[in-house]
Amino acid sequence: MGCAVVPSFDAYRNLSAVPAHRILRSSDLLEQLRKSVGFKHIAVSGLDIDGYHFGRGRSSETSFPPAYVEAYFAEELQHSDPLVIMSRRRNSPLTEVEAFDMMAAPVRLQHLNRSLDIQNRFLVPVSRDDCVYGGVCFTNDRPFTESERQLLAFLAEPLHKSVTKPLMDHFAASIFRLSEGEVHCLTLASKGLTSDEIAVVSEYQLETVNTYLKRATRKLGAANRTHAIAEAIRRQIIS
C-alpha cells in the first residue's frame, strides 16, 4: 500500500479512485511553517465529506515514512490510537503523552513508533459545527514547546484547507452531491431572489426552499447562504 505520489487528479474517475494515502507535496505555507517550527514529519488527514472524515483512513497526505504509513493503516491502528481517539472526542489539540495518559496505547503502536523513530506526535483536530472532519499531526525529535504548539494549532486549519483544496476542487461535482432542487434554489438565490420569491418561481413550498438552501450550504461547507452561492459559482456548480 504505502504512499502514492499523485501529481494530478485527472487520471482518476472519482474521489474513491484516488489513492487513500499520498506523499505530501511542498507548499509556501508548509515551508513557512517549517521555518517557524522545526517539525520532522507532518500528516494532513481527512476531508470535509461524509465517509472521509479524519480517523477513517480514507484520505491523507503525509511526509511520514512510507513503511510507517503502510503498517499503521494496514493494521488499522487509527481505530485504537489514543491520540486519534481522544483528539476527536475532545476536539482539541493533544500531545501523544497527554493522549497516552488518558488511554492505554496498543503495544503494536508503541513498537511501531519506536522502531521507525516517530516521536512527540502533536495532533490538531480540524472541525466544522463541532464535527471533527480533519486532523493535522506533527512530529519532532524533541517535545514541542508551548509556544510552538500554539502556533501549530493556529495554522493547522488553514494548512489543512490549503493541502486538501486541489482534491476538493477537482471532484466538487461528485463530492457534494447536490440534488436538482438544491441546485435550482441556489441558482435562483444567486439571482437575488428571497426564499419567498424562490418558492413562487420554483413552485416549491417555502419550507422546502429553506431546507434545500440549508442542505446546500452544509454540503458546500459554507457559513451562510451568501457564502454557499459564492462557493457554488466558484466550483462551477451554478453559473
XYZ file of C-alpha atoms in Angstrom:
239
model
C 0.000 0.000 0.000
C 2.399 2.734 1.216
C 2.090 6.313 -0.027
C 1.428 7.206 -3.643
C 2.712 10.303 -5.412
C -0.309 11.958 -7.037
C 0.895 14.824 -9.283
C -2.525 15.194 -10.956
C -6.061 14.026 -10.231
C -7.024 13.924 -13.923
C -6.313 10.212 -14.179
C -8.941 9.328 -11.556
C -12.606 8.989 -12.462
C -13.830 9.896 -8.963
C -12.629 10.556 -5.440
C -12.800 6.901 -4.372
C -10.278 6.012 -7.104
C -7.637 8.393 -5.698
C -5.003 6.607 -3.545
C -6.019 6.937 0.099
C -2.500 7.807 1.280
C -0.364 10.209 -0.703
C 3.021 11.885 -0.343
C 2.567 15.452 0.853
C 3.891 17.940 -1.657
C 5.650 21.104 -0.555
C 3.857 24.460 -0.477
C 4.736 28.011 0.538
C 2.594 27.783 3.662
C 4.132 24.465 4.664
C 7.684 25.731 4.174
C 6.993 28.919 6.109
C 5.575 26.867 8.960
C 8.566 24.538 8.900
C 10.900 27.529 9.200
C 8.958 28.808 12.201
C 8.643 25.430 13.940
C 11.204 22.790 13.051
C 8.906 19.758 12.941
C 10.152 16.482 11.457
C 7.072 14.848 9.912
C 3.560 16.023 9.128
C 0.308 14.308 8.131
C -2.785 16.109 6.856
C -5.761 13.771 7.103
C -9.499 13.738 6.473
C -11.861 15.662 4.205
C -14.998 17.654 4.958
C -17.093 14.973 3.254
C -19.170 12.192 4.773
C -17.180 8.954 4.712
C -13.836 10.720 4.512
C -13.659 12.279 7.960
C -10.435 12.097 9.958
C -9.918 8.741 11.670
C -11.369 6.649 8.857
C -8.054 6.309 6.988
C -9.705 7.274 3.691
C -7.550 10.270 2.777
C -4.197 11.560 3.976
C -1.200 13.393 2.625
C 1.913 12.863 4.665
C 5.674 13.060 4.938
C 5.747 10.167 7.442
C 7.996 7.257 6.355
C 6.142 5.054 3.821
C 6.850 1.959 5.935
C 5.131 3.609 8.901
C 2.103 4.685 6.853
C 1.762 1.218 5.309
C 1.899 -0.600 8.646
C -0.277 1.935 10.502
C -3.175 1.754 8.058
C -2.798 -1.900 7.068
C -3.261 -2.786 10.734
C -5.973 -0.107 11.137
C -4.200 1.415 14.109
C -6.134 4.651 13.652
C -9.070 2.883 15.336
C -7.073 2.145 18.505
C -4.605 5.055 18.560
C -5.332 7.102 21.713
C -4.062 10.263 20.024
C -6.653 9.962 17.253
C -9.476 8.822 19.519
C -9.006 11.416 22.268
C -8.327 14.380 19.983
C -11.571 13.622 18.086
C -13.517 13.087 21.288
C -12.262 16.284 22.934
C -11.971 18.297 19.704
C -8.798 19.904 20.998
C -5.047 19.677 20.236
C -3.254 16.918 22.112
C 0.260 15.642 22.516
C 0.931 11.933 22.377
C 1.950 11.928 26.043
C -1.365 13.519 27.065
C -3.357 11.051 24.978
C -1.471 8.021 26.307
C -2.123 9.220 29.867
C -5.869 9.227 29.114
C -5.976 5.893 27.319
C -3.593 2.948 27.125
C -1.712 2.735 23.844
C -1.647 -0.563 21.933
C 1.664 -2.387 22.260
C 1.885 -2.648 18.476
C 1.573 1.129 18.080
C 4.270 1.772 20.668
C 6.580 -0.711 18.927
C 5.929 0.843 15.519
C 6.648 4.341 16.825
C 9.898 3.232 18.419
C 11.138 1.149 15.505
C 10.573 3.906 12.920
C 11.578 6.778 15.213
C 8.188 8.517 15.313
C 8.374 10.727 18.379
C 6.490 13.502 20.144
C 3.384 13.467 17.984
C 1.145 16.504 18.323
C -2.285 16.324 16.723
C -4.608 19.237 15.951
C -8.216 18.343 15.007
C -9.989 20.446 12.375
C -13.751 20.802 12.772
C -16.892 22.467 11.474
C -20.053 22.758 13.572
C -18.422 20.573 16.254
C -17.829 17.774 13.720
C -14.154 16.801 13.558
C -13.527 16.103 9.885
C -9.784 16.665 9.643
C -6.567 16.383 11.555
C -3.011 17.677 11.222
C -0.306 15.716 13.019
C 3.261 16.888 13.596
C 6.272 15.031 14.999
C 9.642 16.195 16.252
C 12.816 14.777 17.759
C 12.064 16.760 20.924
C 8.806 17.785 22.586
C 7.233 20.916 21.117
C 7.264 23.934 23.380
C 4.018 25.568 24.469
C 4.512 28.477 22.048
C 5.264 26.054 19.190
C 2.102 24.087 19.939
C 0.064 27.277 19.941
C 1.446 28.301 16.550
C 0.876 24.853 15.045
C -2.680 24.794 16.391
C -3.370 28.266 14.988
C -2.136 27.365 11.497
C -3.443 23.796 11.299
C -6.835 24.705 9.819
C -5.538 26.970 7.003
C -2.829 24.399 6.283
C -5.418 21.612 6.092
C -7.562 23.701 3.740
C -4.559 24.542 1.547
C -3.466 20.907 1.244
C -6.931 19.446 0.589
C -8.206 22.244 -1.693
C -6.901 20.804 -5.020
C -8.598 17.470 -4.291
C -11.848 19.071 -3.131
C -11.980 21.412 -6.125
C -11.264 18.703 -8.678
C -14.075 16.450 -7.509
C -16.552 19.150 -6.492
C -19.414 17.934 -8.695
C -19.344 14.369 -7.406
C -18.262 15.209 -3.874
C -21.076 17.491 -2.831
C -23.938 15.508 -4.375
C -26.254 18.481 -4.570
C -29.765 17.479 -5.561
C -31.591 19.035 -8.501
C -33.775 21.003 -6.095
C -30.779 22.277 -4.132
C -29.023 23.440 -7.303
C -32.224 25.066 -8.596
C -32.765 27.002 -5.364
C -29.109 28.056 -5.239
C -29.350 29.280 -8.828
C -32.432 31.367 -8.079
C -30.873 32.683 -4.868
C -27.792 33.728 -6.847
C -30.063 35.995 -8.900
C -31.047 37.848 -5.741
C -34.382 36.169 -5.032
C -35.556 35.740 -1.446
C -36.869 32.422 -0.143
C -40.442 33.628 -0.626
C -39.702 34.643 -4.218
C -37.914 31.338 -4.911
C -40.977 29.481 -3.631
C -43.191 31.358 -6.101
C -40.887 30.857 -9.088
C -39.986 27.226 -8.360
C -43.420 26.199 -7.046
C -41.717 24.585 -4.051
C -43.168 25.113 -0.596
C -41.343 27.815 1.389
C -40.230 25.226 3.938
C -38.812 23.087 1.122
C -36.889 26.038 -0.303
C -35.297 26.803 3.059
C -34.463 23.130 3.586
C -32.806 22.889 0.159
C -30.743 26.016 0.788
C -29.692 24.869 4.248
C -28.651 21.464 2.906
C -26.718 23.026 0.039
C -24.967 25.380 2.454
C -23.962 22.472 4.677
C -22.788 20.295 1.778
C -20.642 23.118 0.411
C -19.090 23.735 3.818
C -20.308 27.331 3.702
C -21.060 29.610 6.619
C -24.283 31.055 5.204
C -26.402 31.355 2.063
C -24.261 34.081 0.506
C -21.128 32.049 1.079
C -22.821 28.952 -0.389
C -23.738 30.837 -3.562
C -20.175 32.079 -3.923
C -18.801 28.563 -3.417
C -21.248 27.065 -5.927
C -20.269 29.648 -8.547
C -16.561 29.219 -7.841
C -16.855 25.455 -8.195
C -18.915 25.892 -11.399
C -21.910 24.102 -9.914
C -24.086 27.086 -10.884
C -23.368 29.987 -13.227
